[in-house]
mmCIF file of C-alpha atoms in Angstrom:
data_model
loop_
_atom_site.group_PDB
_atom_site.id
_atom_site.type_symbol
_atom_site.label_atom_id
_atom_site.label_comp_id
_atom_site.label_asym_id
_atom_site.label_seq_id
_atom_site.Cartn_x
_atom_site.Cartn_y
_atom_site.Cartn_z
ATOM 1 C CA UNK A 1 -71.530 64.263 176.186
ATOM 2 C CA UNK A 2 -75.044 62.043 175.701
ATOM 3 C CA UNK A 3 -75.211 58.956 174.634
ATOM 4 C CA UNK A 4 -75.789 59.486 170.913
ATOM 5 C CA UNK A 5 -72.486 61.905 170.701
ATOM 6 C CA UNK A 6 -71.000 58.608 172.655
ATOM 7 C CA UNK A 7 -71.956 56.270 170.161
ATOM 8 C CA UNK A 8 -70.999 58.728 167.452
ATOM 9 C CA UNK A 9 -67.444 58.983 168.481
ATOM 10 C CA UNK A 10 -67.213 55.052 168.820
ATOM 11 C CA UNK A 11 -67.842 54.198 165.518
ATOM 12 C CA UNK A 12 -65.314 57.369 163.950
ATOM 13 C CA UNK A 13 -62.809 55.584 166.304
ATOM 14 C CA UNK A 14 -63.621 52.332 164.835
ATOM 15 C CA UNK A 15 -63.654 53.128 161.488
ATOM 16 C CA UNK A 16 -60.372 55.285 161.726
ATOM 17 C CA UNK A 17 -58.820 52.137 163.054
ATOM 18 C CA UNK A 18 -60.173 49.731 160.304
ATOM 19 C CA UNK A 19 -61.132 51.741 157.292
ATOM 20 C CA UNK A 20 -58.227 50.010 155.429
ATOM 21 C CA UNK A 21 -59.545 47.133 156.025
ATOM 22 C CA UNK A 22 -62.885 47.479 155.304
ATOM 23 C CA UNK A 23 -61.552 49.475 152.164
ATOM 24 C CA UNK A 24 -59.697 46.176 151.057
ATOM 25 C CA UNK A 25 -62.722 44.181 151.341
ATOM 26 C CA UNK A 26 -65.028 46.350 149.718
ATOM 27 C CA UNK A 27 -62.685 46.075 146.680
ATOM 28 C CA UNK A 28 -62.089 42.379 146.930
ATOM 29 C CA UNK A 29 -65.716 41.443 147.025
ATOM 30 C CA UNK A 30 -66.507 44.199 143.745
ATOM 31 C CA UNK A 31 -63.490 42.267 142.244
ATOM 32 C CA UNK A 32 -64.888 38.915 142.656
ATOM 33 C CA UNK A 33 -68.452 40.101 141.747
ATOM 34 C CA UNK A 34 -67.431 41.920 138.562
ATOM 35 C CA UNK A 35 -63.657 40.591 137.183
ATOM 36 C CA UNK A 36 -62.640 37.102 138.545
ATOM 37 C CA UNK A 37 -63.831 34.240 141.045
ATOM 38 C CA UNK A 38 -64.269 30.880 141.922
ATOM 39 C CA UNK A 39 -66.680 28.237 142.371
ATOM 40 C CA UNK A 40 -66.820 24.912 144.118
ATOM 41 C CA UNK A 41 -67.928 22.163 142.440
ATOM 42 C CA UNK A 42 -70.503 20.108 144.656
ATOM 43 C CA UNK A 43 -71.867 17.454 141.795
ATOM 44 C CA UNK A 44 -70.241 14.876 139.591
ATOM 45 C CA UNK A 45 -72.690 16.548 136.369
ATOM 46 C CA UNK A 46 -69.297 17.549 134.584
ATOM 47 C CA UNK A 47 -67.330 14.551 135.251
ATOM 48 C CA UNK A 48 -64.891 13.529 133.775
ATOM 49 C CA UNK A 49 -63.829 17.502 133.201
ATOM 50 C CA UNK A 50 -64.620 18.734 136.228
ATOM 51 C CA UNK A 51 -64.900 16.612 139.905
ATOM 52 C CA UNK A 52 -66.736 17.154 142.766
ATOM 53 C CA UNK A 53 -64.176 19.129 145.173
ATOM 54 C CA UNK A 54 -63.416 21.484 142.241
ATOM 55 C CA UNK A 55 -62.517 25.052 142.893
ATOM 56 C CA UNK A 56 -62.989 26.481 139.524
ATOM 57 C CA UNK A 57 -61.562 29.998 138.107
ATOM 58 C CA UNK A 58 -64.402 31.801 136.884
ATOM 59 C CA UNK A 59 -63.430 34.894 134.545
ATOM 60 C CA UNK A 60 -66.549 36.988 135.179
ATOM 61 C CA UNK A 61 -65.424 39.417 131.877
ATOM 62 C CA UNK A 62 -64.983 36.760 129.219
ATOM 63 C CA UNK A 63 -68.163 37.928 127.841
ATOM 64 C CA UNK A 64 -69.215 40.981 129.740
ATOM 65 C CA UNK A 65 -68.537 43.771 131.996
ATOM 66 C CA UNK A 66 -70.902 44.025 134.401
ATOM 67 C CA UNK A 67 -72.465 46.302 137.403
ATOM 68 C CA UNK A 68 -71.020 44.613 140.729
ATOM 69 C CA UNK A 69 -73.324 42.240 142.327
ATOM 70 C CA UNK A 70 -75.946 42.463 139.361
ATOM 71 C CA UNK A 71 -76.252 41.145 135.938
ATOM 72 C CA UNK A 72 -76.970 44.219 134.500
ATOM 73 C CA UNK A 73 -74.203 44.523 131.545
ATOM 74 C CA UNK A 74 -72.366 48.292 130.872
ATOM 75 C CA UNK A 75 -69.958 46.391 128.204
ATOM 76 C CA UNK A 76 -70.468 43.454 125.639
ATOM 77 C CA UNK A 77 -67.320 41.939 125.719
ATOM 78 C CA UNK A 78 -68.155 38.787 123.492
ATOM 79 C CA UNK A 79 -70.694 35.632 123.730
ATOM 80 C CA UNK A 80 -70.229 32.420 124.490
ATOM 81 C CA UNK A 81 -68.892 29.682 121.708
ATOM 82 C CA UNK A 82 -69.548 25.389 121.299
ATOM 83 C CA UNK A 83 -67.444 24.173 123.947
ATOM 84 C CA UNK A 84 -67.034 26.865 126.225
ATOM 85 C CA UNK A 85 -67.797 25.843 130.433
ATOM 86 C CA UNK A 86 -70.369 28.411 131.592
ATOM 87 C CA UNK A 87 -71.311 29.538 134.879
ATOM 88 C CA UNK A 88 -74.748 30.635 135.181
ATOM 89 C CA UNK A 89 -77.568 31.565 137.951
ATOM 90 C CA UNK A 90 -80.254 29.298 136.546
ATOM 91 C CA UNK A 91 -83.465 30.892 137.326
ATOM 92 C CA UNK A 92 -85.563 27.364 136.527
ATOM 93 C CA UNK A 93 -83.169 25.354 138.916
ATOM 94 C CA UNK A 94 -82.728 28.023 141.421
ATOM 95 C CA UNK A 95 -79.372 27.225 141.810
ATOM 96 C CA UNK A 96 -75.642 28.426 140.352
ATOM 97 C CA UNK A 97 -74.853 25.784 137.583
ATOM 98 C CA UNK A 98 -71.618 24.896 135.154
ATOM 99 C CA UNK A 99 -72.181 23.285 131.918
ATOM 100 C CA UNK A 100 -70.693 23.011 128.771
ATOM 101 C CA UNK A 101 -71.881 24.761 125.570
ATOM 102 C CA UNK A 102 -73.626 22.604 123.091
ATOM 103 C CA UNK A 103 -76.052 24.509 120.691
ATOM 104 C CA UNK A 104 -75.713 28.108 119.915
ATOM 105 C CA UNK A 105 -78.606 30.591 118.660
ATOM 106 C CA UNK A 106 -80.156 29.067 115.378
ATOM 107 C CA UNK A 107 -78.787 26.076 115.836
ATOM 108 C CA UNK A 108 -80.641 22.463 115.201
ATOM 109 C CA UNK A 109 -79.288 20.133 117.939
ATOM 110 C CA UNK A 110 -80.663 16.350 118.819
ATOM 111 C CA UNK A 111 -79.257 13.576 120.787
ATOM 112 C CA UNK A 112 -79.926 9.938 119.539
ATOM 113 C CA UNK A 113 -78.260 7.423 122.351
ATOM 114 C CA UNK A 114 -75.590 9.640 123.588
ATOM 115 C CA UNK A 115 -74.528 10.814 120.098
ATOM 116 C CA UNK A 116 -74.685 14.528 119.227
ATOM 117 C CA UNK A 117 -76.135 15.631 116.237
ATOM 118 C CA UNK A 118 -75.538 19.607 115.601
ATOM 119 C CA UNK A 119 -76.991 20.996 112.369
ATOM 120 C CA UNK A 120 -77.895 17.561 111.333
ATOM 121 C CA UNK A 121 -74.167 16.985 111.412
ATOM 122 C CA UNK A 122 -73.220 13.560 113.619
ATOM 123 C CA UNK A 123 -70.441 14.388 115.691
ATOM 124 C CA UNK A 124 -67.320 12.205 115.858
ATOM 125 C CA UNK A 125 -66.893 9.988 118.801
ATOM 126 C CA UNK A 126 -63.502 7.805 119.723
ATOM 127 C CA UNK A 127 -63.898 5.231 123.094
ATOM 128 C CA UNK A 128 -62.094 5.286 125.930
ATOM 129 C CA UNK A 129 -61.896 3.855 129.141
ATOM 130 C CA UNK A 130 -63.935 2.150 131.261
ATOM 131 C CA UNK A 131 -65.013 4.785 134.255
ATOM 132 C CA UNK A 132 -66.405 2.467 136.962
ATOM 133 C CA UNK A 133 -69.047 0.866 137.479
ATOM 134 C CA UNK A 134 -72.951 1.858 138.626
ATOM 135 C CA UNK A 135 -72.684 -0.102 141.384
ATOM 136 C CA UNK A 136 -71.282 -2.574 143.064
ATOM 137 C CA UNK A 137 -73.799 -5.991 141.481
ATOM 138 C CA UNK A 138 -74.274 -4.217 138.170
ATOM 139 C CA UNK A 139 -73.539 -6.242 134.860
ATOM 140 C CA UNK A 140 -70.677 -5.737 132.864
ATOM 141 C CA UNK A 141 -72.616 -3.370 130.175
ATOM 142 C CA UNK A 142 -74.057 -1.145 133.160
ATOM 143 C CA UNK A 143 -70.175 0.305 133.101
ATOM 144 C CA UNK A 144 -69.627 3.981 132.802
ATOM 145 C CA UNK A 145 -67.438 4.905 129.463
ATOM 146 C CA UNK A 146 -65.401 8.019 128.975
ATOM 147 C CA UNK A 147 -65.264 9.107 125.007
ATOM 148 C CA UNK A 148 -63.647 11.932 123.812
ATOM 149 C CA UNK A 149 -66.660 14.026 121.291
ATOM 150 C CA UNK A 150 -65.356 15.986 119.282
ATOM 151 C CA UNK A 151 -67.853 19.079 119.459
ATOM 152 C CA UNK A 152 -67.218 20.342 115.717
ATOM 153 C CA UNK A 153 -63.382 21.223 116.713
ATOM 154 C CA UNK A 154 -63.321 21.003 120.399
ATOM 155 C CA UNK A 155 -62.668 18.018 121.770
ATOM 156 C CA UNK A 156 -63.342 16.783 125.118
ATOM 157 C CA UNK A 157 -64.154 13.521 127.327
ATOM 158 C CA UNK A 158 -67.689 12.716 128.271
ATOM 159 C CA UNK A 159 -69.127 10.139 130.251
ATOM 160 C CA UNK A 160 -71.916 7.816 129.484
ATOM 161 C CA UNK A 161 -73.483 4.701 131.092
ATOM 162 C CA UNK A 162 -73.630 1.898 128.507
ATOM 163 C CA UNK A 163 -77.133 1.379 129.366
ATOM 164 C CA UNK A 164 -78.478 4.902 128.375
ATOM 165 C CA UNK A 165 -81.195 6.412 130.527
ATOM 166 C CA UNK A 166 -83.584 8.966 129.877
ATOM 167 C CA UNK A 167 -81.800 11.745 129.075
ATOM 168 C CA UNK A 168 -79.533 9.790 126.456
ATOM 169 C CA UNK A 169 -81.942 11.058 123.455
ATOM 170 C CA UNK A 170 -84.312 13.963 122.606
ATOM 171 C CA UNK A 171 -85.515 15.114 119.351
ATOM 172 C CA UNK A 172 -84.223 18.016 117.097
ATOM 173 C CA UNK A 173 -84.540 21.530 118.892
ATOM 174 C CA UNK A 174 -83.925 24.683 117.542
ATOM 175 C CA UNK A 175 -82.063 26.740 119.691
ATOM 176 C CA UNK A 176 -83.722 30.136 120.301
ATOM 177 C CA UNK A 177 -82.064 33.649 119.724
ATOM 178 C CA UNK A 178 -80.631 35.043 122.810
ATOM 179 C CA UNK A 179 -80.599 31.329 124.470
ATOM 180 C CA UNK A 180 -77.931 28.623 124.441
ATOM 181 C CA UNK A 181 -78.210 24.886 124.908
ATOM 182 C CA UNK A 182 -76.339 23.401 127.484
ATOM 183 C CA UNK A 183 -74.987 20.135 128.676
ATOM 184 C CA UNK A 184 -72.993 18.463 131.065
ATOM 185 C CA UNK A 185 -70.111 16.130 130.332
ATOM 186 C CA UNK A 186 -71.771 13.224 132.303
ATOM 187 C CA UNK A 187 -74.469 12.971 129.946
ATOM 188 C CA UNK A 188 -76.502 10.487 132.187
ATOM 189 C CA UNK A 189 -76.417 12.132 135.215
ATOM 190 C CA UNK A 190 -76.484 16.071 134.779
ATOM 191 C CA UNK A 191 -79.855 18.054 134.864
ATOM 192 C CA UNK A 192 -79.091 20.566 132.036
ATOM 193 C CA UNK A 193 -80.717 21.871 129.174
ATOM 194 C CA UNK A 194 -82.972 18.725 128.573
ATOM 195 C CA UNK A 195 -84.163 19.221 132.389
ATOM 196 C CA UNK A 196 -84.268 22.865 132.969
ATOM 197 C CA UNK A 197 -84.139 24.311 129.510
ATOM 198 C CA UNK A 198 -82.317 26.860 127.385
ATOM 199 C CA UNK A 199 -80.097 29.101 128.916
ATOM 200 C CA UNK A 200 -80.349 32.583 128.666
ATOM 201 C CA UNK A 201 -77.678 34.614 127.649
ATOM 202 C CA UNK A 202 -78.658 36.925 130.248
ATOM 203 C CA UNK A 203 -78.201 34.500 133.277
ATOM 204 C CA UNK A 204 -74.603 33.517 132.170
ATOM 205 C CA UNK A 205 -72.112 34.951 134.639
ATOM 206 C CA UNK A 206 -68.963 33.969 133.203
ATOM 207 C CA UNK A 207 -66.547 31.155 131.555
ATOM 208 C CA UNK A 208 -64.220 29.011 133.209
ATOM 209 C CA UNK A 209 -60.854 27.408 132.068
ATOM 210 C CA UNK A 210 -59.112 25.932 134.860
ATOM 211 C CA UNK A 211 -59.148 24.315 138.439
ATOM 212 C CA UNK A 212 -57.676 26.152 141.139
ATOM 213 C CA UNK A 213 -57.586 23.917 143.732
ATOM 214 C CA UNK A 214 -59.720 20.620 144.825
ATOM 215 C CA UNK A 215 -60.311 18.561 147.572
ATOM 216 C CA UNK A 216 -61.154 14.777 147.728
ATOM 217 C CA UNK A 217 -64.666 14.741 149.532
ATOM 218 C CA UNK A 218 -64.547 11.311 149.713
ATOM 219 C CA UNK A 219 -60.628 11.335 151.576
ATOM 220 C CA UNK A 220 -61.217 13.489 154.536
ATOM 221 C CA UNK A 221 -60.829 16.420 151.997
ATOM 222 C CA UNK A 222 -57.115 16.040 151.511
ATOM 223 C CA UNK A 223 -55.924 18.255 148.666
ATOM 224 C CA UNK A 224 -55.662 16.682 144.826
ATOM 225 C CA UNK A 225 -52.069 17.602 143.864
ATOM 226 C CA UNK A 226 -52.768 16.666 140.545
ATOM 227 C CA UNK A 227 -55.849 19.165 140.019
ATOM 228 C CA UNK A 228 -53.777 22.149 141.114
ATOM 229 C CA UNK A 229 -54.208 24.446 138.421
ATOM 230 C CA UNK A 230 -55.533 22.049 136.242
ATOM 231 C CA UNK A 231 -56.829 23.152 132.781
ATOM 232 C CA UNK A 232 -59.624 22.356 131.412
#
């Protein structure tokens, strides 16, 4: 027998020994590609909703079925609504991204000092706690605040620094057909759609409703019992 009928019989022994197994992984990686995965969450640009340590469910068909490993769609399931947490593969950042769903096609959204104004509608704001502070020497109004906004029905905590900064206004923008505006829930410190842009709907990947599992970064990544399965 030569070498290459040597080589040939290796790898039919091999794969009669671990074709199930290679089978099962074939499937579990269309599965998470196509139906259902998750995501860590490396930032704080979602905070308070979502932490850093996050493992996020992502639900992959929530608005389309798709060919595995592409975002090519065979099946238009739905489209995303105000509130909804997207995943997306942000082309201008280069990078996989979750933020929350502010403006939707045709729609006239500004931001005037952390306030929402949708349709040239102000959205209703209640205070809430203080979050922390900037820093250690910063002056009492540097503090963080949570609010809950309540995005026309959907309401949900966000985080601003009493201060403002940069991103804490822009003017009225008219959301472009097939595009979406996006923000995250720590309006001071999340490069969204006033950094990067619209999204596409075409680069949105899926929605996500609840935490899996998370781990404190800053505790020697002990498990959060109180994020297990947490909803969102």
């Amino acid at each position: 027998m030569n070498n290459r009928n040597k080589l040939n019989s290796k790898i039919g022994h091999l794969w009669k020994q671990n074709r199930g197994f290679v089978l099962f992984l074939g499937l579990m990686l269309v599965f998470r590609s196509a139906f259902a995965d998750w995501n860590s969450v490396p930032t704080g640009s979602m905070k308070p909703t979502i932490v850093e340590g996050d493992r996020i469910l992502v639900n992959k068909m929530a608005y389309d079925l798709r060919v595995p490993f592409t975002h090519i769609s065979l099946l238009h399931l739905a489209d995303p609504e105000r509130g909804d947490i997207i995943i997306f593969d942000s082309k201008a950042s280069d990078t996989r991204l979750v933020k929350r769903v502010i403006g939707l096609p045709g729609d006239v959204v500004a931001l005037s000092d952390n306030a929402l104004f949708i349709n040239g509608k102000p959205l209703n704001y209640s205070d809430g706690a203080v979050a922390g502070t900037v820093n250690a020497h910063a002056p009492k109004q540097a503090y963080e605040l949570d609010k809950t906004e309540d995005l026309v029905g959907i309401k949900h905590s966000v985080r601003v620094n009493k201060q403002g900064s940069h991103l804490s206004s822009f003017d009225a923008v008219v959301v472009p057909d097939g595009h979406y505006l996006a923000m995250g829930d720590n309006r001071d410190n999340s490069a969204d759609s006033r950094v990067i842009g619209f999204v596409p709907r075409s680069e949105i990947v899926g929605r996500t409703r609840s935490v899996v599992l998370s781990f404190n970064y800053e505790n020697f990544y002990i498990p959060r019992k109180d994020r297990f399965l947490h909803t969102l």
